[in-house]
PDB file of C-alpha atoms in Angstrom:
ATOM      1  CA  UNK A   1      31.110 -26.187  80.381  1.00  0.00           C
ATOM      2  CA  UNK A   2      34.605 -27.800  81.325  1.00  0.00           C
ATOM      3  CA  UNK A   3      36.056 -24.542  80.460  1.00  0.00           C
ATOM      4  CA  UNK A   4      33.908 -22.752  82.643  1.00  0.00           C
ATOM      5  CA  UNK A   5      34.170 -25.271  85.520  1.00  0.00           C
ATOM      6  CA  UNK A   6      38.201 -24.836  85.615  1.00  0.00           C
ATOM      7  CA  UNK A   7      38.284 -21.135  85.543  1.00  0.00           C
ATOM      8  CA  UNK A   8      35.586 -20.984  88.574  1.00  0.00           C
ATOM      9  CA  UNK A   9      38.349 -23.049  89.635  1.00  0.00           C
ATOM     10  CA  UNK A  10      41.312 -21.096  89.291  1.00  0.00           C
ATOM     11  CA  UNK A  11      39.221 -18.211  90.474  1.00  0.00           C
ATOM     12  CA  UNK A  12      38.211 -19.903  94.147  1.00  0.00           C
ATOM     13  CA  UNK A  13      41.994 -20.609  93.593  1.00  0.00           C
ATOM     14  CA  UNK A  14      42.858 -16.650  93.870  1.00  0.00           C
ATOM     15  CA  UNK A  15      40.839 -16.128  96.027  1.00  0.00           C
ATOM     16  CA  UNK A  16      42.006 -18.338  98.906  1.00  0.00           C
ATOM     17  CA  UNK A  17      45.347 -16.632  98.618  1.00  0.00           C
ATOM     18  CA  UNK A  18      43.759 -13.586  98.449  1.00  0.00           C
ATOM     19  CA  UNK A  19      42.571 -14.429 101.413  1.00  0.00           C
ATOM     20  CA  UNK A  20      45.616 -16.044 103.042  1.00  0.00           C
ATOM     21  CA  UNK A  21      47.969 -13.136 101.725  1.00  0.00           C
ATOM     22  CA  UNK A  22      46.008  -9.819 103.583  1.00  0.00           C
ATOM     23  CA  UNK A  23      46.825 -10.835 106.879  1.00  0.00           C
ATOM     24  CA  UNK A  24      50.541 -10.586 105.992  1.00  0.00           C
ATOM     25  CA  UNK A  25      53.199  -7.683 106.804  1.00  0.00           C
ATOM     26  CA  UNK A  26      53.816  -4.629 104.446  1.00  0.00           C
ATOM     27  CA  UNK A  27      55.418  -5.585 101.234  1.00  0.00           C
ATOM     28  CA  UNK A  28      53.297  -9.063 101.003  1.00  0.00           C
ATOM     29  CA  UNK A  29      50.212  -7.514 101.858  1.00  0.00           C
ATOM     30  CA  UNK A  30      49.929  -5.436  98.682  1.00  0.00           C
ATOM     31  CA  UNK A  31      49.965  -9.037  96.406  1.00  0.00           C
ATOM     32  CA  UNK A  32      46.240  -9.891  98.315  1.00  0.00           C
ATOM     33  CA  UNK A  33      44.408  -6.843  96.212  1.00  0.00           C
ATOM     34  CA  UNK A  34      46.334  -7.725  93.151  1.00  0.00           C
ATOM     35  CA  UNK A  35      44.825 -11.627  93.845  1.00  0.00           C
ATOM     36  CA  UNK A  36      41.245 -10.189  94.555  1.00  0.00           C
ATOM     37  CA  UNK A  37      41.139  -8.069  90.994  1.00  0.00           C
ATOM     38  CA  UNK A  38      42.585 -10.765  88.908  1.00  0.00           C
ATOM     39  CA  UNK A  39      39.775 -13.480  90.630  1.00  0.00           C
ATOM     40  CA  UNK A  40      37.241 -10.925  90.081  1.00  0.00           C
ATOM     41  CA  UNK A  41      38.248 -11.014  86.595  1.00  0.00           C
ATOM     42  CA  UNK A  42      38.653 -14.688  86.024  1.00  0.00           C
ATOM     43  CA  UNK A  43      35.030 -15.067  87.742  1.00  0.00           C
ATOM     44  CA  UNK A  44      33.415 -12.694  85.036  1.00  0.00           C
ATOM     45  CA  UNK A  45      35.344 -14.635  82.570  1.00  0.00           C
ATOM     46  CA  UNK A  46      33.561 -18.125  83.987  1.00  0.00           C
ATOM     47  CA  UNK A  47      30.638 -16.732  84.027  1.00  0.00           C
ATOM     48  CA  UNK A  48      30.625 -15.620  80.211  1.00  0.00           C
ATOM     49  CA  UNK A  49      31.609 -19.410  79.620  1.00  0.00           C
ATOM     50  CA  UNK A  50      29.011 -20.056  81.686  1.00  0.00           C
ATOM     51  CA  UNK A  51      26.378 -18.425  79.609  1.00  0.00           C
ATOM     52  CA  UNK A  52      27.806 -19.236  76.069  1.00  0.00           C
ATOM     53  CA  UNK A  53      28.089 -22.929  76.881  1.00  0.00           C
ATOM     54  CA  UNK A  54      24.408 -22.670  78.185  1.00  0.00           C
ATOM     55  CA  UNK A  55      24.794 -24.138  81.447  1.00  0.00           C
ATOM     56  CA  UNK A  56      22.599 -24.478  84.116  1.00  0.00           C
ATOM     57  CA  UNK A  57      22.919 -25.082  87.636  1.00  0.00           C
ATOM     58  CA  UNK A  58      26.136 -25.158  89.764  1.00  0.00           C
ATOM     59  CA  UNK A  59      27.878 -24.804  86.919  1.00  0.00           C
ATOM     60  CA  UNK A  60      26.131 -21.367  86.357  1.00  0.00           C
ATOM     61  CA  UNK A  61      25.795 -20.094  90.051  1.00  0.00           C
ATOM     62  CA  UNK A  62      28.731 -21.200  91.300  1.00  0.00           C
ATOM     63  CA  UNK A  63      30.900 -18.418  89.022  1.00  0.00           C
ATOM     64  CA  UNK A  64      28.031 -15.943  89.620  1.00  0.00           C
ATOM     65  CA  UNK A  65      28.525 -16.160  93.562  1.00  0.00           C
ATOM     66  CA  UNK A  66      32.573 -15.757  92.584  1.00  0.00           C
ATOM     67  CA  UNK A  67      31.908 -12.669  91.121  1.00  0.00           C
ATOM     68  CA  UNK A  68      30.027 -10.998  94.201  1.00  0.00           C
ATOM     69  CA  UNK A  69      32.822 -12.588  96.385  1.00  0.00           C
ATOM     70  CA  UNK A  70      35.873 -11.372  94.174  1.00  0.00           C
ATOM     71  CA  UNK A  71      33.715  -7.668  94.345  1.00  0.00           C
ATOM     72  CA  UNK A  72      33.283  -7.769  98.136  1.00  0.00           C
ATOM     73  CA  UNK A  73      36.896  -8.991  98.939  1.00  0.00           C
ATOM     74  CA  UNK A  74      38.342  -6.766  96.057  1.00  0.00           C
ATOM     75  CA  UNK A  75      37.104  -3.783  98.561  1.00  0.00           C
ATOM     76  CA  UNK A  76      37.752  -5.812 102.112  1.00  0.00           C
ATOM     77  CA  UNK A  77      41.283  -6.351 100.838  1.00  0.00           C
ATOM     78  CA  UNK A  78      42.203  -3.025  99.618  1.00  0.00           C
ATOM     79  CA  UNK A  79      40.986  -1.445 102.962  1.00  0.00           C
ATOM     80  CA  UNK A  80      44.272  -2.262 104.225  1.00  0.00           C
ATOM     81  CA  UNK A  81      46.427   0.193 101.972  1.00  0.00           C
ATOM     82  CA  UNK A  82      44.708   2.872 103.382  1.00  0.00           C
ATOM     83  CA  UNK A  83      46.938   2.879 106.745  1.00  0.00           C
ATOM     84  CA  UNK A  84      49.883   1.618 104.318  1.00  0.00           C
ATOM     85  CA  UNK A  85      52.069   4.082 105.580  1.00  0.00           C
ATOM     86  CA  UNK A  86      51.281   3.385 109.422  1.00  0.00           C
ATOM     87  CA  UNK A  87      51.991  -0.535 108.844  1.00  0.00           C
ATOM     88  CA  UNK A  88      55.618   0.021 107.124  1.00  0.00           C
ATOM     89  CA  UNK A  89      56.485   2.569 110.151  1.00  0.00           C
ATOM     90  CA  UNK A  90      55.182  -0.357 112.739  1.00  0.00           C
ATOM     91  CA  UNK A  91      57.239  -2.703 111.001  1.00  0.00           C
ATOM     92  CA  UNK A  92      60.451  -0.504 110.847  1.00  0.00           C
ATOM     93  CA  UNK A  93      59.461   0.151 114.721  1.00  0.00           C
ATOM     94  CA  UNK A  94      59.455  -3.730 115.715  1.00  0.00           C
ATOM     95  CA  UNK A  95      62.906  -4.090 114.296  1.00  0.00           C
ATOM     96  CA  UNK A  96      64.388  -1.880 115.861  1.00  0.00           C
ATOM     97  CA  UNK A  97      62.551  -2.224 119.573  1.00  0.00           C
ATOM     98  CA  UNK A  98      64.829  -3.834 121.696  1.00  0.00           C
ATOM     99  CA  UNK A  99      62.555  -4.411 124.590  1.00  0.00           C
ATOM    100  CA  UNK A 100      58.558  -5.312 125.557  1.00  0.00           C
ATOM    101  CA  UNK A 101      58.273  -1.851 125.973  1.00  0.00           C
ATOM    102  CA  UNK A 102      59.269  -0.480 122.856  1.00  0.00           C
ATOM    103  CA  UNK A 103      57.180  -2.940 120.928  1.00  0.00           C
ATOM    104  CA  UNK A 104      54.314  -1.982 123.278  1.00  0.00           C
ATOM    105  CA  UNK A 105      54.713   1.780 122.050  1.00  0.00           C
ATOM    106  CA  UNK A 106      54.706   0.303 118.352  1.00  0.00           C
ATOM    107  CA  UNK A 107      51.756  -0.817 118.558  1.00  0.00           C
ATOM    108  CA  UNK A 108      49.988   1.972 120.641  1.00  0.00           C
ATOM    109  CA  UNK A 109      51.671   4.246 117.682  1.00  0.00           C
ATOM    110  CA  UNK A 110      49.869   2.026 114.967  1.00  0.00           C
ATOM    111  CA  UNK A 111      46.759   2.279 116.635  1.00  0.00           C
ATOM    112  CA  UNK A 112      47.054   6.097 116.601  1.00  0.00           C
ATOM    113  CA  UNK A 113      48.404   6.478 113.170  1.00  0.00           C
ATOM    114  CA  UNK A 114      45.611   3.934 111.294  1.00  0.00           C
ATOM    115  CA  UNK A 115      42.612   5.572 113.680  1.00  0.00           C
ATOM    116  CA  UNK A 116      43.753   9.377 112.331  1.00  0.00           C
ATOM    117  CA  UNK A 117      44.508   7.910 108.573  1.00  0.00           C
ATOM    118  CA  UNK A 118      41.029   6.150 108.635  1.00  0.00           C
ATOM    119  CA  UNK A 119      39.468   9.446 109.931  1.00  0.00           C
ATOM    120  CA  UNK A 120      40.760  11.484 107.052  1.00  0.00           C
ATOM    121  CA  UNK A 121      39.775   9.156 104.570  1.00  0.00           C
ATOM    122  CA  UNK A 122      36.326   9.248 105.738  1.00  0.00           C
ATOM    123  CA  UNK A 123      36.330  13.559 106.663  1.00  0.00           C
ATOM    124  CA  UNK A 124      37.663  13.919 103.072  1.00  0.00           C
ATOM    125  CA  UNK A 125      34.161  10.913 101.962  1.00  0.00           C
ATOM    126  CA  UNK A 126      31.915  13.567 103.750  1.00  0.00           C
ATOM    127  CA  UNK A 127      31.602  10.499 106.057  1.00  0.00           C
ATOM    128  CA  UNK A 128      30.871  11.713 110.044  1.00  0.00           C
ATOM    129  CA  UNK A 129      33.368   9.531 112.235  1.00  0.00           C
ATOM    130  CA  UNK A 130      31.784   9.903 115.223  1.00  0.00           C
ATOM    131  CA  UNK A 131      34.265  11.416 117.380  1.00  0.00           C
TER     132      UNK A 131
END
């Protein structure tokens, strides 16, 4: 049970940076999916330890709930990469903008390019958008 206890741990553990590490710019931003997957393995692991150690209670649920987590976040946290493209061309744009005004026009341009890059993704689901 001690073995399943520290690898709900370690998983919690993942995903907290997981968590932390999506809200980052472009080239750290790609570590938060990697995070997700490998806490969404470690939680199936726990809960296998879980089951052959015969435990009951917290000890059982707790690595249970880590898996749906670790599932839900695996998707939440890969949503991101979709517009991958748009956020290394906004970050190249803020460099170089010298003035309000040129960072202003980044960020209309990210807008634009993420709305039309999460539009095709959806067009080419069979997904309706909506506008």
């Amino acid at each position: 049970m001690a073995r399943a206890t520290r690898t709900s741990a370690w998983t919690a553990g993942l995903l907290l940076l997981s968590v932390l590490v999506v809200s980052l710019p472009w080239p750290a931003m790609v570590a938060a999916p990697v995070a997700a997957v490998a806490a969404l393995v470690l939680a199936i692991l726990a809960v296998v330890r879980a089951v052959r150690a015969r435990a009951r209670g917290s000890v059982l649920v707790l690595p249970v709930v880590l898996v749906m987590s670790a599932l839900a976040w695996v998707g939440l946290s890969t949503y991101p990469l979709l517009y991958l493209d748009a956020s290394r061309a906004y970050a190249e744009c803020t460099s170089e903008a010298l003035t309000a005004q040129a960072r202003r026009t980044c960020t209309t341009q990210l807008e634009k390019d993420t709305r039309a890059r999460i539009e095709e993704f959806f067009s080419r689901a069979g997904v309706p958008t909506g506008s």
